[in-house]
mmCIF file of C-alpha atoms in Angstrom:
data_model
loop_
_atom_site.group_PDB
_atom_site.id
_atom_site.type_symbol
_atom_site.label_atom_id
_atom_site.label_comp_id
_atom_site.label_asym_id
_atom_site.label_seq_id
_atom_site.Cartn_x
_atom_site.Cartn_y
_atom_site.Cartn_z
ATOM 1 C CA UNK A 1 -53.552 -75.193 -28.113
ATOM 2 C CA UNK A 2 -51.844 -74.862 -31.475
ATOM 3 C CA UNK A 3 -52.668 -71.359 -32.636
ATOM 4 C CA UNK A 4 -49.794 -71.474 -35.111
ATOM 5 C CA UNK A 5 -49.183 -74.705 -36.980
ATOM 6 C CA UNK A 6 -46.362 -75.831 -39.182
ATOM 7 C CA UNK A 7 -47.463 -79.222 -40.375
ATOM 8 C CA UNK A 8 -44.280 -80.239 -42.125
ATOM 9 C CA UNK A 9 -41.527 -81.085 -39.636
ATOM 10 C CA UNK A 10 -38.962 -81.324 -42.422
ATOM 11 C CA UNK A 11 -38.349 -80.418 -46.047
ATOM 12 C CA UNK A 12 -35.530 -81.338 -48.433
ATOM 13 C CA UNK A 13 -34.819 -79.261 -51.510
ATOM 14 C CA UNK A 14 -32.137 -79.345 -54.171
ATOM 15 C CA UNK A 15 -29.773 -76.381 -54.292
ATOM 16 C CA UNK A 16 -30.992 -73.744 -56.729
ATOM 17 C CA UNK A 17 -34.624 -74.826 -56.523
ATOM 18 C CA UNK A 18 -37.463 -73.139 -54.646
ATOM 19 C CA UNK A 19 -38.162 -73.927 -50.989
ATOM 20 C CA UNK A 20 -41.739 -73.379 -49.820
ATOM 21 C CA UNK A 21 -42.451 -73.481 -46.107
ATOM 22 C CA UNK A 22 -46.041 -73.329 -44.934
ATOM 23 C CA UNK A 23 -47.768 -72.079 -41.824
ATOM 24 C CA UNK A 24 -51.405 -71.975 -40.712
ATOM 25 C CA UNK A 25 -52.965 -70.037 -37.872
ATOM 26 C CA UNK A 26 -56.269 -70.135 -36.073
ATOM 27 C CA UNK A 27 -56.403 -66.911 -34.080
ATOM 28 C CA UNK A 28 -58.126 -64.113 -36.020
ATOM 29 C CA UNK A 29 -56.580 -61.528 -33.703
ATOM 30 C CA UNK A 30 -53.129 -62.090 -35.171
ATOM 31 C CA UNK A 31 -52.235 -59.142 -37.356
ATOM 32 C CA UNK A 32 -48.522 -59.556 -37.904
ATOM 33 C CA UNK A 33 -46.538 -62.580 -38.965
ATOM 34 C CA UNK A 34 -42.827 -63.253 -38.818
ATOM 35 C CA UNK A 35 -40.419 -65.909 -39.980
ATOM 36 C CA UNK A 36 -37.365 -66.803 -37.972
ATOM 37 C CA UNK A 37 -34.448 -69.002 -38.910
ATOM 38 C CA UNK A 38 -32.620 -71.011 -36.288
ATOM 39 C CA UNK A 39 -29.324 -72.848 -36.422
ATOM 40 C CA UNK A 40 -28.451 -75.414 -33.717
ATOM 41 C CA UNK A 41 -27.177 -73.854 -30.480
ATOM 42 C CA UNK A 42 -28.200 -70.359 -31.608
ATOM 43 C CA UNK A 43 -31.204 -68.160 -30.982
ATOM 44 C CA UNK A 44 -33.910 -67.521 -33.587
ATOM 45 C CA UNK A 45 -32.827 -64.961 -36.166
ATOM 46 C CA UNK A 46 -35.442 -62.656 -37.648
ATOM 47 C CA UNK A 47 -35.813 -63.215 -41.368
ATOM 48 C CA UNK A 48 -38.861 -61.478 -42.803
ATOM 49 C CA UNK A 49 -42.293 -60.320 -41.704
ATOM 50 C CA UNK A 50 -45.660 -59.299 -43.074
ATOM 51 C CA UNK A 51 -48.519 -57.215 -41.800
ATOM 52 C CA UNK A 52 -52.062 -58.507 -42.181
ATOM 53 C CA UNK A 53 -52.900 -55.562 -44.426
ATOM 54 C CA UNK A 54 -50.557 -56.930 -47.078
ATOM 55 C CA UNK A 55 -50.534 -60.177 -49.008
ATOM 56 C CA UNK A 56 -46.898 -60.248 -50.031
ATOM 57 C CA UNK A 57 -43.555 -59.035 -48.777
ATOM 58 C CA UNK A 58 -40.267 -59.612 -50.533
ATOM 59 C CA UNK A 59 -36.676 -59.273 -49.366
ATOM 60 C CA UNK A 60 -34.039 -60.578 -51.716
ATOM 61 C CA UNK A 61 -34.395 -64.329 -52.089
ATOM 62 C CA UNK A 62 -37.142 -64.463 -49.461
ATOM 63 C CA UNK A 63 -40.834 -63.788 -50.083
ATOM 64 C CA UNK A 64 -43.657 -64.236 -47.636
ATOM 65 C CA UNK A 65 -47.224 -64.636 -48.863
ATOM 66 C CA UNK A 66 -50.273 -64.178 -46.665
ATOM 67 C CA UNK A 67 -53.761 -65.500 -47.410
ATOM 68 C CA UNK A 68 -55.929 -64.033 -44.657
ATOM 69 C CA UNK A 69 -59.138 -65.758 -45.700
ATOM 70 C CA UNK A 70 -57.419 -69.139 -45.481
ATOM 71 C CA UNK A 71 -55.369 -68.126 -42.419
ATOM 72 C CA UNK A 72 -52.312 -69.367 -44.223
ATOM 73 C CA UNK A 73 -48.880 -67.992 -44.932
ATOM 74 C CA UNK A 74 -45.892 -69.315 -46.764
ATOM 75 C CA UNK A 75 -42.219 -68.491 -47.068
ATOM 76 C CA UNK A 76 -40.576 -68.899 -50.456
ATOM 77 C CA UNK A 77 -36.809 -69.075 -50.790
ATOM 78 C CA UNK A 78 -35.506 -68.745 -54.349
ATOM 79 C CA UNK A 79 -32.945 -69.955 -55.178
ATOM 80 C CA UNK A 80 -32.258 -72.192 -52.202
ATOM 81 C CA UNK A 81 -28.675 -72.399 -51.003
ATOM 82 C CA UNK A 82 -26.960 -74.922 -48.704
ATOM 83 C CA UNK A 83 -26.502 -72.147 -46.125
ATOM 84 C CA UNK A 84 -30.289 -71.910 -45.882
ATOM 85 C CA UNK A 85 -30.354 -75.284 -44.146
ATOM 86 C CA UNK A 86 -31.840 -74.553 -40.715
ATOM 87 C CA UNK A 87 -35.074 -74.759 -38.755
ATOM 88 C CA UNK A 88 -37.605 -72.147 -39.827
ATOM 89 C CA UNK A 89 -40.191 -70.911 -37.358
ATOM 90 C CA UNK A 90 -43.386 -69.135 -38.212
ATOM 91 C CA UNK A 91 -44.525 -66.707 -35.495
ATOM 92 C CA UNK A 92 -47.572 -64.511 -35.083
ATOM 93 C CA UNK A 93 -48.435 -61.499 -32.983
ATOM 94 C CA UNK A 94 -51.430 -59.311 -32.282
ATOM 95 C CA UNK A 95 -51.347 -55.580 -31.713
ATOM 96 C CA UNK A 96 -52.963 -56.049 -28.339
ATOM 97 C CA UNK A 97 -50.992 -56.563 -25.161
ATOM 98 C CA UNK A 98 -47.251 -56.879 -25.236
ATOM 99 C CA UNK A 99 -46.861 -58.054 -28.846
ATOM 100 C CA UNK A 100 -45.734 -61.452 -27.593
ATOM 101 C CA UNK A 101 -44.926 -63.974 -30.280
ATOM 102 C CA UNK A 102 -46.735 -67.277 -30.693
ATOM 103 C CA UNK A 103 -44.544 -69.777 -32.498
ATOM 104 C CA UNK A 104 -45.134 -72.819 -34.632
ATOM 105 C CA UNK A 105 -43.126 -75.979 -34.035
ATOM 106 C CA UNK A 106 -40.764 -75.269 -36.898
ATOM 107 C CA UNK A 107 -39.797 -76.895 -40.184
ATOM 108 C CA UNK A 108 -36.291 -78.231 -40.679
ATOM 109 C CA UNK A 109 -35.106 -77.284 -44.166
ATOM 110 C CA UNK A 110 -32.264 -79.225 -45.743
ATOM 111 C CA UNK A 111 -30.843 -77.838 -48.976
ATOM 112 C CA UNK A 112 -28.922 -80.530 -50.799
ATOM 113 C CA UNK A 113 -25.911 -79.380 -52.850
ATOM 114 C CA UNK B 1 -24.623 -54.836 -35.838
ATOM 115 C CA UNK B 2 -26.211 -54.617 -32.378
ATOM 116 C CA UNK B 3 -27.221 -57.931 -30.867
ATOM 117 C CA UNK B 4 -28.780 -59.422 -27.774
ATOM 118 C CA UNK B 5 -26.315 -61.269 -25.562
ATOM 119 C CA UNK B 6 -27.012 -63.866 -22.884
ATOM 120 C CA UNK B 7 -24.939 -65.411 -20.115
ATOM 121 C CA UNK B 8 -24.171 -68.093 -19.242
ATOM 122 C CA UNK B 9 -24.500 -70.197 -22.381
ATOM 123 C CA UNK B 10 -25.051 -73.307 -20.255
ATOM 124 C CA UNK B 11 -26.062 -73.582 -16.616
ATOM 125 C CA UNK B 12 -26.286 -76.829 -14.696
ATOM 126 C CA UNK B 13 -28.008 -76.722 -11.341
ATOM 127 C CA UNK B 14 -29.504 -79.055 -8.804
ATOM 128 C CA UNK B 15 -33.219 -79.256 -8.217
ATOM 129 C CA UNK B 16 -34.333 -76.717 -5.635
ATOM 130 C CA UNK B 17 -31.507 -74.290 -6.317
ATOM 131 C CA UNK B 18 -31.960 -70.720 -7.486
ATOM 132 C CA UNK B 19 -30.651 -69.649 -10.870
ATOM 133 C CA UNK B 20 -30.313 -66.261 -12.499
ATOM 134 C CA UNK B 21 -30.122 -65.997 -16.266
ATOM 135 C CA UNK B 22 -28.727 -62.775 -17.648
ATOM 136 C CA UNK B 23 -29.411 -60.859 -20.818
ATOM 137 C CA UNK B 24 -28.170 -57.621 -22.326
ATOM 138 C CA UNK B 25 -30.818 -56.411 -24.803
ATOM 139 C CA UNK B 26 -30.066 -54.169 -27.764
ATOM 140 C CA UNK B 27 -29.277 -50.784 -26.273
ATOM 141 C CA UNK B 28 -32.039 -48.576 -27.671
ATOM 142 C CA UNK B 29 -34.782 -51.189 -27.355
ATOM 143 C CA UNK B 30 -37.624 -50.594 -24.949
ATOM 144 C CA UNK B 31 -39.437 -53.920 -24.688
ATOM 145 C CA UNK B 32 -37.927 -57.094 -23.297
ATOM 146 C CA UNK B 33 -39.053 -60.694 -23.317
ATOM 147 C CA UNK B 34 -38.175 -64.121 -22.048
ATOM 148 C CA UNK B 35 -39.122 -67.277 -23.935
ATOM 149 C CA UNK B 36 -38.207 -70.877 -23.378
ATOM 150 C CA UNK B 37 -37.973 -73.971 -25.539
ATOM 151 C CA UNK B 38 -38.131 -77.378 -23.948
ATOM 152 C CA UNK B 39 -36.284 -79.950 -26.041
ATOM 153 C CA UNK B 40 -38.408 -81.040 -28.993
ATOM 154 C CA UNK B 41 -41.159 -78.513 -28.295
ATOM 155 C CA UNK B 42 -42.043 -75.087 -29.594
ATOM 156 C CA UNK B 43 -40.693 -71.777 -28.354
ATOM 157 C CA UNK B 44 -43.052 -70.499 -25.631
ATOM 158 C CA UNK B 45 -43.587 -67.002 -24.292
ATOM 159 C CA UNK B 46 -42.867 -66.505 -20.606
ATOM 160 C CA UNK B 47 -42.977 -62.802 -19.824
ATOM 161 C CA UNK B 48 -42.707 -59.326 -21.275
ATOM 162 C CA UNK B 49 -41.259 -56.269 -19.558
ATOM 163 C CA UNK B 50 -41.596 -52.581 -20.308
ATOM 164 C CA UNK B 51 -40.926 -49.423 -18.356
ATOM 165 C CA UNK B 52 -39.532 -51.389 -15.405
ATOM 166 C CA UNK B 53 -42.528 -53.594 -14.922
ATOM 167 C CA UNK B 54 -44.057 -56.787 -16.221
ATOM 168 C CA UNK B 55 -46.536 -56.018 -18.989
ATOM 169 C CA UNK B 56 -47.721 -59.551 -19.630
ATOM 170 C CA UNK B 57 -46.932 -63.060 -18.446
ATOM 171 C CA UNK B 58 -47.960 -66.551 -19.438
ATOM 172 C CA UNK B 59 -49.346 -69.229 -17.165
ATOM 173 C CA UNK B 60 -45.906 -70.828 -17.164
ATOM 174 C CA UNK B 61 -44.518 -67.758 -15.372
ATOM 175 C CA UNK B 62 -45.619 -68.651 -11.850
ATOM 176 C CA UNK B 63 -44.395 -67.400 -8.481
ATOM 177 C CA UNK B 64 -41.096 -69.249 -8.890
ATOM 178 C CA UNK B 65 -40.111 -66.893 -11.692
ATOM 179 C CA UNK B 66 -39.190 -63.235 -11.482
ATOM 180 C CA UNK B 67 -37.612 -60.699 -13.818
ATOM 181 C CA UNK B 68 -35.627 -57.601 -13.123
ATOM 182 C CA UNK B 69 -33.789 -54.843 -14.917
ATOM 183 C CA UNK B 70 -31.275 -53.971 -12.217
ATOM 184 C CA UNK B 71 -29.480 -51.323 -14.258
ATOM 185 C CA UNK B 72 -29.689 -49.659 -17.641
ATOM 186 C CA UNK B 73 -28.397 -52.631 -19.574
ATOM 187 C CA UNK B 74 -29.062 -55.992 -17.899
ATOM 188 C CA UNK B 75 -32.334 -57.906 -17.893
ATOM 189 C CA UNK B 76 -32.487 -60.990 -15.683
ATOM 190 C CA UNK B 77 -34.730 -63.999 -15.213
ATOM 191 C CA UNK B 78 -34.629 -65.650 -11.802
ATOM 192 C CA UNK B 79 -35.990 -69.077 -10.994
ATOM 193 C CA UNK B 80 -36.187 -69.389 -7.206
ATOM 194 C CA UNK B 81 -36.389 -73.135 -6.740
ATOM 195 C CA UNK B 82 -35.677 -75.028 -9.910
ATOM 196 C CA UNK B 83 -37.560 -78.161 -10.899
ATOM 197 C CA UNK B 84 -36.554 -80.870 -13.334
ATOM 198 C CA UNK B 85 -39.159 -79.594 -15.795
ATOM 199 C CA UNK B 86 -37.464 -76.188 -15.897
ATOM 200 C CA UNK B 87 -34.727 -77.754 -18.022
ATOM 201 C CA UNK B 88 -34.921 -75.905 -21.338
ATOM 202 C CA UNK B 89 -33.308 -73.303 -23.571
ATOM 203 C CA UNK B 90 -34.174 -69.832 -22.330
ATOM 204 C CA UNK B 91 -34.144 -67.031 -24.875
ATOM 205 C CA UNK B 92 -34.149 -63.332 -24.181
ATOM 206 C CA UNK B 93 -35.529 -61.000 -26.850
ATOM 207 C CA UNK B 94 -35.947 -57.280 -27.279
ATOM 208 C CA UNK B 95 -38.091 -55.016 -29.427
ATOM 209 C CA UNK B 96 -37.451 -51.402 -30.251
ATOM 210 C CA UNK B 97 -40.621 -49.316 -30.368
ATOM 211 C CA UNK B 98 -44.374 -49.255 -29.972
ATOM 212 C CA UNK B 99 -44.983 -49.784 -33.666
ATOM 213 C CA UNK B 100 -42.311 -52.381 -34.370
ATOM 214 C CA UNK B 101 -43.316 -56.024 -34.039
ATOM 215 C CA UNK B 102 -39.914 -57.557 -34.764
ATOM 216 C CA UNK B 103 -38.188 -59.122 -31.791
ATOM 217 C CA UNK B 104 -34.478 -59.882 -31.786
ATOM 218 C CA UNK B 105 -33.319 -62.912 -29.876
ATOM 219 C CA UNK B 106 -30.190 -63.751 -27.970
ATOM 220 C CA UNK B 107 -28.322 -67.039 -28.412
ATOM 221 C CA UNK B 108 -30.015 -68.598 -25.407
ATOM 222 C CA UNK B 109 -29.012 -70.190 -22.112
ATOM 223 C CA UNK B 110 -29.318 -73.928 -21.829
ATOM 224 C CA UNK B 111 -30.538 -74.703 -18.307
ATOM 225 C CA UNK B 112 -30.102 -78.257 -17.090
ATOM 226 C CA UNK B 113 -31.688 -79.154 -13.760
ATOM 227 C CA UNK B 114 -30.472 -82.416 -12.235
#
């Protein structure tokens, strides 16, 4: 039951270029979306989020875009830096219940110097 | 900056033994969660806890699992009789308020059941 899908297991990008990580979801009840970054042997670190009432949220080099009709969101990192190399998880939550997070499988980003 | 802490970082146990994983959530947070990640798989929700009781649990969280907040700071996950398939990274997370969706995760405990 893959309610949140990240179809690209890995992505390689040159330093300074844009990284685009994609995520699709199937559950229409999701109304909040989050991106987490994870280094090996560490827990997921919250990066940026977006409410379903918005289509864009920006924080420094990170921008998340939401296309509700397509049930698709993307994370843009500009410019990419070697320190951005990590696994990025897309997560979704609904306002009902305990706000539990449903995660995608993650995309491993490698930024090449 | 406040952070979620977890102990131990790695726990090795024999099948059938009880384990207790410990977490100290961020101090002013009200909602607490346990997730797990089996190697190579996605992070999965186990249980949420608010106001000293379980608010929601997944089908993974069966009778072998229990959670407790024994004092004002610790939040624990107990597995009564561990199985090989319980081997995973266990993450604790906390969330501050009713209107905040963001959860902050600890570094995890790697549980190895032999």
